[in-house]
Coordinates of C-alpha atoms in Angstrom, one line a residue:
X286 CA -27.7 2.2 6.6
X287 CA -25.9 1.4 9.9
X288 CA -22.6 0.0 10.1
X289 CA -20.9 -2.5 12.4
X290 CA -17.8 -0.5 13.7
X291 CA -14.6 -2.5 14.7
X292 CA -11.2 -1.2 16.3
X293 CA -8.5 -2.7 16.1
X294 CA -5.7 -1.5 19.0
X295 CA -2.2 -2.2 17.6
X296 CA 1.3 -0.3 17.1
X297 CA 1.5 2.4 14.5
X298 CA 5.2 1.3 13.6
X299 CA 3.5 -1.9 11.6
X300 CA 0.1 -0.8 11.1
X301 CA 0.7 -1.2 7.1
X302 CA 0.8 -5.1 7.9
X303 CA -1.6 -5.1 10.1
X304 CA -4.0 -4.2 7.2
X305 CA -2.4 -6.2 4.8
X306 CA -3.4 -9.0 6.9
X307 CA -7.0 -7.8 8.0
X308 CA -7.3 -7.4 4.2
X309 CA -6.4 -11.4 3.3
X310 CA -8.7 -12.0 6.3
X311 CA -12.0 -10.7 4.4
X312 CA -11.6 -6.9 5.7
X313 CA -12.5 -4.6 2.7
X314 CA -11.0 -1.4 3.9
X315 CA -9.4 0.3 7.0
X316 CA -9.0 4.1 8.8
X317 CA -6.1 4.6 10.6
X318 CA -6.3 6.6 13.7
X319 CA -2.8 7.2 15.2
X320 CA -0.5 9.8 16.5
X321 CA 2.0 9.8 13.8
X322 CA 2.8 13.4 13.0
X323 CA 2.1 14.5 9.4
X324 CA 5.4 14.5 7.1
X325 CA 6.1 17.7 4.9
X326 CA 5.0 15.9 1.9
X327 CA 1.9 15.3 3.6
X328 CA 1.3 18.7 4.5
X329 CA 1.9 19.7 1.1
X330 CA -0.8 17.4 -0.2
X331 CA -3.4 18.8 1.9
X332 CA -2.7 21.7 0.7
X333 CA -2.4 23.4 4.3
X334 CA 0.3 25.8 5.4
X335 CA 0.7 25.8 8.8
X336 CA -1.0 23.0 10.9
X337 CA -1.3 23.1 14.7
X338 CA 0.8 20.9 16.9
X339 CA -0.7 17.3 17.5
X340 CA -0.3 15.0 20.2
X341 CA 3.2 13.5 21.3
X342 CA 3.2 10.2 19.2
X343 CA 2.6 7.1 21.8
X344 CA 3.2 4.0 19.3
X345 CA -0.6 3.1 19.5
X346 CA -2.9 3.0 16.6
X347 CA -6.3 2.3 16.1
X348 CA -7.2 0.8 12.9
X349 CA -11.2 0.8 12.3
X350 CA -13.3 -1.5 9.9
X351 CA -16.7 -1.6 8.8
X352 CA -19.2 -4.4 8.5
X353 CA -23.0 -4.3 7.0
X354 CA -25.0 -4.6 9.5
X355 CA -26.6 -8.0 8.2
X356 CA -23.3 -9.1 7.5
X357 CA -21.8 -12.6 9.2
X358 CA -19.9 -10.2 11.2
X359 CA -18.7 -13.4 13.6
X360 CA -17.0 -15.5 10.5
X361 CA -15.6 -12.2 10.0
X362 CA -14.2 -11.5 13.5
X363 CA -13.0 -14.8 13.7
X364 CA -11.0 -14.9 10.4
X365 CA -9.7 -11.7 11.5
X366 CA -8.6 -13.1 15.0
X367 CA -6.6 -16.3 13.2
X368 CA -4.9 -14.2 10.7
X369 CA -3.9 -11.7 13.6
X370 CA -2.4 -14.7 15.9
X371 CA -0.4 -15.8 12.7
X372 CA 1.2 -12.8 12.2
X373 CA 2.4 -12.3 15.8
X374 CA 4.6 -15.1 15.0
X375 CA 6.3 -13.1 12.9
X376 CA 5.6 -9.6 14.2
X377 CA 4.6 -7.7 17.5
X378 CA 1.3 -6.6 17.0
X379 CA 1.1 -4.9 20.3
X380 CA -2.2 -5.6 22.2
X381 CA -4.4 -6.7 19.1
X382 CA -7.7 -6.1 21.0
X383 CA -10.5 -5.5 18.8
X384 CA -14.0 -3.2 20.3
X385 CA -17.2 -2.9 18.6
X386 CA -19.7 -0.3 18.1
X387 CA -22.1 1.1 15.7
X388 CA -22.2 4.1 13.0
X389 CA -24.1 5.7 10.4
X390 CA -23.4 5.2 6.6
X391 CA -20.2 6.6 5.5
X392 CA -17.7 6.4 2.0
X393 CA -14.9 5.8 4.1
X394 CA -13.6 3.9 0.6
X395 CA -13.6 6.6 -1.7
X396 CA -13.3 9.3 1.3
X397 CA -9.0 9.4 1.1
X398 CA -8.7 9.9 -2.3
X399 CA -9.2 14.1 -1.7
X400 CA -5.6 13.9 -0.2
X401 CA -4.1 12.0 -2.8
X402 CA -2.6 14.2 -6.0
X403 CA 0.0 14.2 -8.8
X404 CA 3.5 14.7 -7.4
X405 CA 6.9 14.5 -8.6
X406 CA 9.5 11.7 -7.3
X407 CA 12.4 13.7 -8.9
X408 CA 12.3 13.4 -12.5
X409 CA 9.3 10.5 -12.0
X410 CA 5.4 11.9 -11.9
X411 CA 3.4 10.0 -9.9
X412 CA -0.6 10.6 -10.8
X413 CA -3.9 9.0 -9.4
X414 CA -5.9 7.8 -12.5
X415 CA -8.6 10.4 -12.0
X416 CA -6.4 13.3 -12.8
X417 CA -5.7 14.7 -16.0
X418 CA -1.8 14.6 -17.6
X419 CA -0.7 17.9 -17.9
X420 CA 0.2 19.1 -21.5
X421 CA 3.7 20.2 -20.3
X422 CA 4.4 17.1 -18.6
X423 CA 3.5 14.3 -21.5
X424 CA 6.9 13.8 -22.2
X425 CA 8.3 12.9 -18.5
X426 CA 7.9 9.5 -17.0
X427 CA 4.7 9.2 -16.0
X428 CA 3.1 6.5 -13.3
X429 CA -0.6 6.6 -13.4
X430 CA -1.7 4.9 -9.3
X431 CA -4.8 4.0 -8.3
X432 CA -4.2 1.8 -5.3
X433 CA -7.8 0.9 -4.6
X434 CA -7.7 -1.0 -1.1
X435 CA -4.2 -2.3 -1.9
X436 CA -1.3 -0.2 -0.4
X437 CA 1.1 1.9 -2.7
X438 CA 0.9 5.7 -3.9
X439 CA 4.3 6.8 -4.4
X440 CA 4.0 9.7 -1.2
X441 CA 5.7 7.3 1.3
X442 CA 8.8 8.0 1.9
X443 CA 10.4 4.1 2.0
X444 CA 8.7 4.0 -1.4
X445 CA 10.3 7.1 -2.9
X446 CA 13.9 5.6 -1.4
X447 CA 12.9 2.2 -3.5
X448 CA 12.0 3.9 -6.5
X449 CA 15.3 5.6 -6.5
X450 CA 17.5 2.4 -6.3
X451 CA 15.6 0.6 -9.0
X452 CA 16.3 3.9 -11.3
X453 CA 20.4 3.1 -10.1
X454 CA 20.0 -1.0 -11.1
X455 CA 17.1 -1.9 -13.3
X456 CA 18.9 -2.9 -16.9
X457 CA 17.0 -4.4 -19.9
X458 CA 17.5 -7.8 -18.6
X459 CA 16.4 -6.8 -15.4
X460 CA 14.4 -10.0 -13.7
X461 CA 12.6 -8.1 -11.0
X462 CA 10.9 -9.7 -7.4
X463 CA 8.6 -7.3 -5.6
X464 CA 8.1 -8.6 -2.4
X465 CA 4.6 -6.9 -0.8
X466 CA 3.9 -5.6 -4.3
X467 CA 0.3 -3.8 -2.9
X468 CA -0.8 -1.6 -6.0
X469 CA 2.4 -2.6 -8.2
X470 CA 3.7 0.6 -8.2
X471 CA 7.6 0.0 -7.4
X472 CA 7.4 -3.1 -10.3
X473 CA 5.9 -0.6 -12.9
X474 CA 8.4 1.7 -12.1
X475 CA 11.0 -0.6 -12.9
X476 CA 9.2 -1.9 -15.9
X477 CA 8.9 1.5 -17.4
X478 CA 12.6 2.0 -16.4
X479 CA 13.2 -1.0 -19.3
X480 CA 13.0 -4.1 -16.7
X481 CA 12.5 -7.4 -18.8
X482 CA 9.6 -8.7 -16.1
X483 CA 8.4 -8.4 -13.0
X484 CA 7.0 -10.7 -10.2
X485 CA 5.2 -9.7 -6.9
X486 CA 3.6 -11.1 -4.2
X487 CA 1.2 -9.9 -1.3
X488 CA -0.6 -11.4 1.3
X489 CA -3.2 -9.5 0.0
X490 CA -5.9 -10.5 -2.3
X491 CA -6.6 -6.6 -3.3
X492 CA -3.1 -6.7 -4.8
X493 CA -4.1 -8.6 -8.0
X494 CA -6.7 -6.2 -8.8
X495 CA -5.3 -3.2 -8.2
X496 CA -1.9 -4.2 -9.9
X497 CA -3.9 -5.6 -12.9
X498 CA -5.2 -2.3 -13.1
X499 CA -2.3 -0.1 -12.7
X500 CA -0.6 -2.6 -15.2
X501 CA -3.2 -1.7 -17.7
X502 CA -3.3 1.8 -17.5
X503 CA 0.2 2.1 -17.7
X504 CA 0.3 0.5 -20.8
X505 CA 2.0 -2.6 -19.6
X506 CA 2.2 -5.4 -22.1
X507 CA 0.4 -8.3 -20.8
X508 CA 2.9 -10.6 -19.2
X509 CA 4.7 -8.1 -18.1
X510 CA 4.3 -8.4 -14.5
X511 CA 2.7 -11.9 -12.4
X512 CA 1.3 -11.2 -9.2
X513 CA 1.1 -13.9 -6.5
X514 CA -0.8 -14.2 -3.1
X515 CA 0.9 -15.8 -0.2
X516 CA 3.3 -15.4 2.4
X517 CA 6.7 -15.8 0.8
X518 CA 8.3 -16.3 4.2
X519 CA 7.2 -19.6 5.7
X520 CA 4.9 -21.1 2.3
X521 CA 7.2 -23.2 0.6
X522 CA 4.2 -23.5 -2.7
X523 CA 4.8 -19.5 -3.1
X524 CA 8.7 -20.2 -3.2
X525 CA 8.8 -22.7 -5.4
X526 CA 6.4 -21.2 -7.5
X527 CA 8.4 -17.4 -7.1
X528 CA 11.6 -19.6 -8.1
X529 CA 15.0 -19.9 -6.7
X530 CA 18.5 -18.2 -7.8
X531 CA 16.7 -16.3 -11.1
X532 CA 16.3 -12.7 -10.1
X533 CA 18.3 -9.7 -10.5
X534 CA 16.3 -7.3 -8.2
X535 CA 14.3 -8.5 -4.7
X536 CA 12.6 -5.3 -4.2
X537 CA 10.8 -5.3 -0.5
X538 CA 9.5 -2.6 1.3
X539 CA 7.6 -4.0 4.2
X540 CA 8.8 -3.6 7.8
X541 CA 12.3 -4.2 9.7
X542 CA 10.5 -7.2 11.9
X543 CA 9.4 -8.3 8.4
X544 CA 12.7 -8.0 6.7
X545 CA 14.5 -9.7 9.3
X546 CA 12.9 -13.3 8.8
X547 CA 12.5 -12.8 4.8
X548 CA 16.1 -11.9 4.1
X549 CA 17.5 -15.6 4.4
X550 CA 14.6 -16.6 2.4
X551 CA 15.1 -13.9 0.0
X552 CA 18.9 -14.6 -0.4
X553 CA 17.8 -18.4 -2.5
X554 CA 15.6 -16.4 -4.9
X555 CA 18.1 -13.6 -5.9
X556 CA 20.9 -14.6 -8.9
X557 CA 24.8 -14.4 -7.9
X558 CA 25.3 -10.6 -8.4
X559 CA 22.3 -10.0 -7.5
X560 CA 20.8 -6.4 -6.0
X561 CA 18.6 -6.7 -3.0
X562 CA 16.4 -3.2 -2.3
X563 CA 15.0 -2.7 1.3
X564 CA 12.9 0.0 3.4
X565 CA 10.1 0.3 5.3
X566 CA 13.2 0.5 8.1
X567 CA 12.1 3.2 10.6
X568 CA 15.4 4.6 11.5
X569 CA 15.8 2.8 14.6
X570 CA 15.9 0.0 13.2
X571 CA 18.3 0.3 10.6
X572 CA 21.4 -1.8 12.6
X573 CA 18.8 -4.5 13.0
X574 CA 18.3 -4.8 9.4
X575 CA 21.8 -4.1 8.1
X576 CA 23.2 -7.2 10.9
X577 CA 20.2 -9.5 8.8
X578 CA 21.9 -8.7 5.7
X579 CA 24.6 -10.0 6.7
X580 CA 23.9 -12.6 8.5
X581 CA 22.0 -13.9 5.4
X582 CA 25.3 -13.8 3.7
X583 CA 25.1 -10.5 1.9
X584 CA 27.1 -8.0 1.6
X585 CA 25.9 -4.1 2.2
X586 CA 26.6 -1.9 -0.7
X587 CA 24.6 1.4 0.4
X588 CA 22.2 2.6 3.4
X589 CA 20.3 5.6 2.2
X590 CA 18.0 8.4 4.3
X591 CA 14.6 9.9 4.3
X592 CA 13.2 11.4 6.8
X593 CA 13.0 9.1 9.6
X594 CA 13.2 6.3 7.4
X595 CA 15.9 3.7 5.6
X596 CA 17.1 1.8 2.7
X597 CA 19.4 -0.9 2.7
X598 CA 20.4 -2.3 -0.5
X599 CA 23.0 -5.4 -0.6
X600 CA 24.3 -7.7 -3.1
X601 CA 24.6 -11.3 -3.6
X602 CA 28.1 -12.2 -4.0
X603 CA 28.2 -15.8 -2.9
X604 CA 25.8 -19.1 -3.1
X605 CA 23.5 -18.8 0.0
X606 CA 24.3 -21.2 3.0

């Protein structure tokens, strides 16, 4: 069968929401083709050694996506086009061109999961669901991922930092809201950490099935965790409905151009005392989300480091404005 082949040209720094949004706009899966070079947890996953050099990153990546060729490929293109020009409100997309072209047949769904394998997050084992438990590792905390078409397996490094604060806060009575949930995973680390309940949301609609699914497997109880689809940000529905002043934890590892406009939002939604968890924050721009923080009224209480990339995690410790 022959495919209909679109490329999307955008910036690699936010190419995560990018696909988040082609995804809520009917998109079924993305390829990423950018100049980002390869972190050493990567390399280790592919089990390589020693790679050649790549090209100097230029900021630019290509994001391709796949339509049957008797598909409405125009309803498509154009849902894709509106959902693109809302997010530029919000974020620079770069120049958000999209080319067509034609290929063959190809599993590009299932195609990524021969890179993806169990790994450690310090004392945390992180395993897809088609790989077997160990025998000497079934009494360590284990997180069984499979992120389908949502986003979230543990190797990212803003995701490790975010795992690693929730192990510092999460308490028993720990009311937890995971902003860009994607598979679920930071939430079901927290609820196997002894969280009471969790709450995400996504913009995208993969993120109810794949969380449902990583719930189950994990051994979840049902109404542990409610996932919601929307855009936190600017839908006042998804805010009233996420609730105001009743969380512990705001988890959110999205993007600093994200961050920035959801932190003042955020701030009504978190408890007095309350621990707010950021990353996603390329290191660049980690002055640009610590001056948000405080602007929204909350105070910094550690900035933590992997890689190129950045945690912030703050506190409530007044009514917001």
């Amino acid at each position: 069968m022959k495919w209909n082949k679109f490329t999307l040209k955008t910036r690699s720094e936010v190419e995560d929401i990018v696909i988040s949004t082609l995804a809520e706009a009917g998109v079924e899966g993305v390829e990423i083709e950018d100049k980002v070079p390869l972190t050493e947890s990567d390399k280790q996953q592919m089990f390589v050694d020693i790679l050649p050099e790549g090209p100097a990153d230029d900021g630019i990546a290509y994001l391709n996506f796949y339509v049957e060729e008797d598909a409405d490929k125009e309803a498509l293109l154009a849902n894709v086009r509106e959902a693109l020009e809302e997010l530029r409100q919000f974020v620079d997309i770069g120049e958000g061109t999209i080319t067509e072209s034609q290929t063959e047949d190809k599993d590009w769904i299932n195609n990524w999961k021969q890179y993806f394998h169990q790994f450690y997050v310090d004392d945390i084992l992180i395993i897809p669901s088609w790989e077997e438990v160990k025998a000497e590792d079934a009494e360590k905390m284990i997180i069984h991922i499979d992120p389908g078409t949502a986003f979230g397996t543990g190797m990212h490094e803003t995701t490790q930092l975010c795992m690693r604060q929730l192990k510092k806060y999460v308490t028993p009575e720990t009311e937890l809201l995971d902003v860009g949930t994607g598979s679920g995973i930071l939430s079901i680390v927290a609820l196997k950490l002894g969280a009471k309940h969790a709450v995400g949301t996504d913009l995208d609609p993969c993120a109810i099935s794949a969380t449902k699914e990583n719930l189950e497997v994990n051994e979840i109880p049902e109404g542990g965790m409610d996932v919601l689809i929307g855009n936190i940000i600017d839908d006042k529905a998804v805010q009233d409905q996420v609730g105001y002043e009743k969380y512990d934890i705001v988890a959110a590892n999205i993007l600093a151009d994200v961050l920035v406009p959801l932190t003042p939002v955020i701030c009504h939604q978190l408890k007095t005392g309350g621990i707010y968890i950021t990353s996603g924050i390329i290191d660049d721009k980690e002055e640009t989300v610590v001056e948000a923080v405080k602007a929204a009224g909350l105070e910094v209480v550690e900035v933590t480091h992997q890689g190129e990339w950045v945690s912030v995690t703050a506190r409530k410790t007044a009514p917001c404005a």
